[in-house]
């Protein structure tokens, strides 16, 4: 499925098909003024990566594969752990350290909704290393036309 981020214009697409067909680590599917939809694919044994978004809530939904969601008040205290699979959702409150690991033998396919918007409009990052490089080089910043900005920042472990 071909996805074009036309945000903040109206949009509709088959999110389940787009999620299960997406092979990129992260693909921004739609960017609004107040929230953003991203598609993710995590390889077996891989993970999203331990991080915290201080001013951004997240909703994640698994559409294929199996994993483990880990969350907690600090990177050394991930007191919430839950096995997840197709059909499960994960809610990450702002300020919560979190990670999702692929515990299965096939790619873990999920989508994430960020509020407020967190990534550059339409950015596609094939691998976690690409996402890290884009963030360090300032290429993964929300567009200037969004109404709300997470000015509290993000940390990774």
mmCIF file of C-alpha atoms in Angstrom:
data_model
loop_
_atom_site.group_PDB
_atom_site.id
_atom_site.type_symbol
_atom_site.label_atom_id
_atom_site.label_comp_id
_atom_site.label_asym_id
_atom_site.label_seq_id
_atom_site.Cartn_x
_atom_site.Cartn_y
_atom_site.Cartn_z
ATOM 1 C CA UNK A 1 0.000 0.000 0.000
ATOM 2 C CA UNK A 2 1.356 3.423 -0.945
ATOM 3 C CA UNK A 3 0.954 5.973 1.855
ATOM 4 C CA UNK A 4 1.461 9.711 1.365
ATOM 5 C CA UNK A 5 1.444 11.996 4.395
ATOM 6 C CA UNK A 6 -0.841 14.789 3.181
ATOM 7 C CA UNK A 7 -1.348 16.251 6.657
ATOM 8 C CA UNK A 8 -2.959 18.361 7.892
ATOM 9 C CA UNK A 9 -5.459 17.718 5.072
ATOM 10 C CA UNK A 10 -8.271 15.148 5.450
ATOM 11 C CA UNK A 11 -7.115 11.596 4.870
ATOM 12 C CA UNK A 12 -8.315 7.989 5.038
ATOM 13 C CA UNK A 13 -6.538 4.697 4.397
ATOM 14 C CA UNK A 14 -6.718 1.034 5.396
ATOM 15 C CA UNK A 15 -4.482 1.254 8.466
ATOM 16 C CA UNK A 16 -4.412 -2.487 9.100
ATOM 17 C CA UNK A 17 -3.214 -3.287 5.566
ATOM 18 C CA UNK A 18 -0.761 -0.392 5.606
ATOM 19 C CA UNK A 19 0.639 -1.544 8.968
ATOM 20 C CA UNK A 20 1.019 -5.206 8.024
ATOM 21 C CA UNK A 21 2.594 -4.307 4.646
ATOM 22 C CA UNK A 22 5.020 -1.735 6.077
ATOM 23 C CA UNK A 23 8.594 -3.037 6.238
ATOM 24 C CA UNK A 24 10.238 0.225 7.360
ATOM 25 C CA UNK A 25 11.240 0.716 10.989
ATOM 26 C CA UNK A 26 9.206 3.946 11.021
ATOM 27 C CA UNK A 27 6.971 5.501 8.360
ATOM 28 C CA UNK A 28 5.011 8.652 9.193
ATOM 29 C CA UNK A 29 1.601 8.073 7.594
ATOM 30 C CA UNK A 30 -0.228 11.273 8.580
ATOM 31 C CA UNK A 31 0.686 14.457 10.410
ATOM 32 C CA UNK A 32 -2.012 16.640 11.936
ATOM 33 C CA UNK A 33 -1.836 19.827 13.936
ATOM 34 C CA UNK A 34 -2.398 17.913 17.204
ATOM 35 C CA UNK A 35 -1.471 14.273 16.547
ATOM 36 C CA UNK A 36 0.482 12.014 14.233
ATOM 37 C CA UNK A 37 0.131 8.447 12.899
ATOM 38 C CA UNK A 38 3.256 6.342 12.313
ATOM 39 C CA UNK A 39 3.665 2.762 11.081
ATOM 40 C CA UNK A 40 6.459 0.619 12.529
ATOM 41 C CA UNK A 41 8.104 -2.724 11.807
ATOM 42 C CA UNK A 42 10.412 -4.285 14.394
ATOM 43 C CA UNK A 43 12.512 -7.275 13.333
ATOM 44 C CA UNK A 44 12.650 -10.462 15.473
ATOM 45 C CA UNK A 45 14.864 -9.857 18.494
ATOM 46 C CA UNK A 46 14.693 -6.093 17.923
ATOM 47 C CA UNK A 47 12.959 -3.334 19.850
ATOM 48 C CA UNK A 48 11.586 0.163 19.419
ATOM 49 C CA UNK A 49 14.285 1.295 21.839
ATOM 50 C CA UNK A 50 13.993 2.431 25.443
ATOM 51 C CA UNK A 51 12.867 6.079 25.505
ATOM 52 C CA UNK A 52 10.683 8.648 27.217
ATOM 53 C CA UNK A 53 8.670 11.466 25.629
ATOM 54 C CA UNK A 54 8.210 14.044 28.363
ATOM 55 C CA UNK A 55 5.320 15.892 26.705
ATOM 56 C CA UNK A 56 3.845 13.314 24.321
ATOM 57 C CA UNK A 57 1.219 10.633 24.993
ATOM 58 C CA UNK A 58 1.263 7.578 22.707
ATOM 59 C CA UNK A 59 -1.193 4.918 21.606
ATOM 60 C CA UNK A 60 0.249 1.823 19.914
ATOM 61 C CA UNK A 61 -1.664 -1.053 18.298
ATOM 62 C CA UNK A 62 -0.160 -4.390 17.277
ATOM 63 C CA UNK A 63 -1.399 -5.701 13.909
ATOM 64 C CA UNK A 64 1.051 -8.622 13.454
ATOM 65 C CA UNK A 65 3.592 -10.489 15.522
ATOM 66 C CA UNK A 66 4.300 -10.871 19.225
ATOM 67 C CA UNK A 67 6.122 -8.645 21.652
ATOM 68 C CA UNK A 68 6.565 -7.390 25.174
ATOM 69 C CA UNK A 69 5.648 -3.863 26.274
ATOM 70 C CA UNK A 70 7.771 -2.463 29.098
ATOM 71 C CA UNK A 71 7.025 0.800 30.924
ATOM 72 C CA UNK A 72 7.926 2.547 34.132
ATOM 73 C CA UNK A 73 8.868 5.766 35.909
ATOM 74 C CA UNK A 74 12.594 5.487 35.070
ATOM 75 C CA UNK A 75 14.796 3.603 32.622
ATOM 76 C CA UNK A 76 15.944 1.412 35.508
ATOM 77 C CA UNK A 77 12.421 0.738 36.815
ATOM 78 C CA UNK A 78 10.225 -0.748 34.083
ATOM 79 C CA UNK A 79 7.686 -2.087 36.562
ATOM 80 C CA UNK A 80 4.945 -2.597 33.931
ATOM 81 C CA UNK A 81 5.533 -5.524 31.561
ATOM 82 C CA UNK A 82 2.910 -7.086 29.323
ATOM 83 C CA UNK A 83 3.130 -9.620 26.501
ATOM 84 C CA UNK A 84 1.266 -8.273 23.466
ATOM 85 C CA UNK A 85 0.232 -9.595 20.061
ATOM 86 C CA UNK A 86 -2.084 -8.927 17.126
ATOM 87 C CA UNK A 87 -5.078 -6.907 18.315
ATOM 88 C CA UNK A 88 -3.486 -5.539 21.495
ATOM 89 C CA UNK A 89 -3.070 -1.835 22.220
ATOM 90 C CA UNK A 90 -0.511 -0.093 24.409
ATOM 91 C CA UNK A 91 -1.061 3.298 26.013
ATOM 92 C CA UNK A 92 2.055 5.239 27.030
ATOM 93 C CA UNK A 93 1.483 8.323 29.196
ATOM 94 C CA UNK A 94 3.797 11.285 28.666
ATOM 95 C CA UNK A 95 6.841 11.059 30.931
ATOM 96 C CA UNK A 96 6.851 7.243 31.029
ATOM 97 C CA UNK A 97 9.965 5.298 30.025
ATOM 98 C CA UNK A 98 8.919 2.609 27.550
ATOM 99 C CA UNK A 99 10.015 0.026 25.020
ATOM 100 C CA UNK A 100 8.360 -2.656 22.925
ATOM 101 C CA UNK A 101 10.470 -5.695 22.103
ATOM 102 C CA UNK A 102 9.763 -8.237 19.382
ATOM 103 C CA UNK A 103 9.672 -11.629 21.119
ATOM 104 C CA UNK A 104 8.412 -13.558 18.095
ATOM 105 C CA UNK A 105 9.971 -15.013 14.964
ATOM 106 C CA UNK A 106 8.361 -12.636 12.459
ATOM 107 C CA UNK A 107 8.358 -8.826 12.165
ATOM 108 C CA UNK A 108 6.299 -7.045 14.814
ATOM 109 C CA UNK A 109 4.009 -4.679 12.883
ATOM 110 C CA UNK A 110 2.303 -1.853 14.746
ATOM 111 C CA UNK A 111 1.103 1.683 14.415
ATOM 112 C CA UNK A 112 1.598 4.509 16.867
ATOM 113 C CA UNK A 113 -0.414 7.655 17.398
ATOM 114 C CA UNK A 114 1.484 10.527 19.021
ATOM 115 C CA UNK A 115 -0.210 13.513 20.613
ATOM 116 C CA UNK A 116 1.175 16.064 20.066
ATOM 117 C CA UNK A 117 2.979 15.456 16.775
ATOM 118 C CA UNK A 118 6.496 14.148 17.301
ATOM 119 C CA UNK A 119 8.218 13.381 13.950
ATOM 120 C CA UNK A 120 8.894 15.074 10.614
ATOM 121 C CA UNK A 121 5.993 14.952 8.156
ATOM 122 C CA UNK A 122 6.181 11.914 5.850
ATOM 123 C CA UNK A 123 9.610 10.742 7.027
ATOM 124 C CA UNK A 124 10.487 7.096 6.296
ATOM 125 C CA UNK A 125 13.280 5.446 8.263
ATOM 126 C CA UNK A 126 14.183 1.964 7.023
ATOM 127 C CA UNK A 127 16.070 0.941 10.182
ATOM 128 C CA UNK A 128 16.489 2.099 13.796
ATOM 129 C CA UNK A 129 19.943 3.431 12.903
ATOM 130 C CA UNK A 130 18.356 5.712 10.268
ATOM 131 C CA UNK A 131 15.916 7.080 12.853
ATOM 132 C CA UNK A 132 18.738 7.770 15.306
ATOM 133 C CA UNK A 133 20.824 9.489 12.610
ATOM 134 C CA UNK A 134 17.874 11.638 11.463
ATOM 135 C CA UNK A 135 17.164 12.729 15.047
ATOM 136 C CA UNK A 136 20.821 13.613 15.730
ATOM 137 C CA UNK A 137 21.084 15.579 12.472
ATOM 138 C CA UNK A 138 17.816 17.467 13.056
ATOM 139 C CA UNK A 139 15.936 15.926 10.110
ATOM 140 C CA UNK A 140 13.214 14.380 12.278
ATOM 141 C CA UNK A 141 11.520 17.504 13.636
ATOM 142 C CA UNK A 142 7.765 18.232 13.510
ATOM 143 C CA UNK A 143 6.673 20.662 10.787
ATOM 144 C CA UNK A 144 6.338 24.348 11.745
ATOM 145 C CA UNK A 145 2.569 24.461 11.074
ATOM 146 C CA UNK A 146 1.528 22.187 13.946
ATOM 147 C CA UNK A 147 -0.452 23.844 16.756
ATOM 148 C CA UNK A 148 1.115 22.016 19.679
ATOM 149 C CA UNK A 149 4.755 21.126 20.205
ATOM 150 C CA UNK A 150 6.310 18.731 22.715
ATOM 151 C CA UNK A 151 8.728 21.288 24.098
ATOM 152 C CA UNK A 152 9.559 19.022 27.047
ATOM 153 C CA UNK A 153 11.665 16.759 24.817
ATOM 154 C CA UNK A 154 12.654 13.120 24.501
ATOM 155 C CA UNK A 155 15.387 10.944 25.999
ATOM 156 C CA UNK A 156 16.703 7.579 24.940
ATOM 157 C CA UNK A 157 18.530 5.087 27.111
#
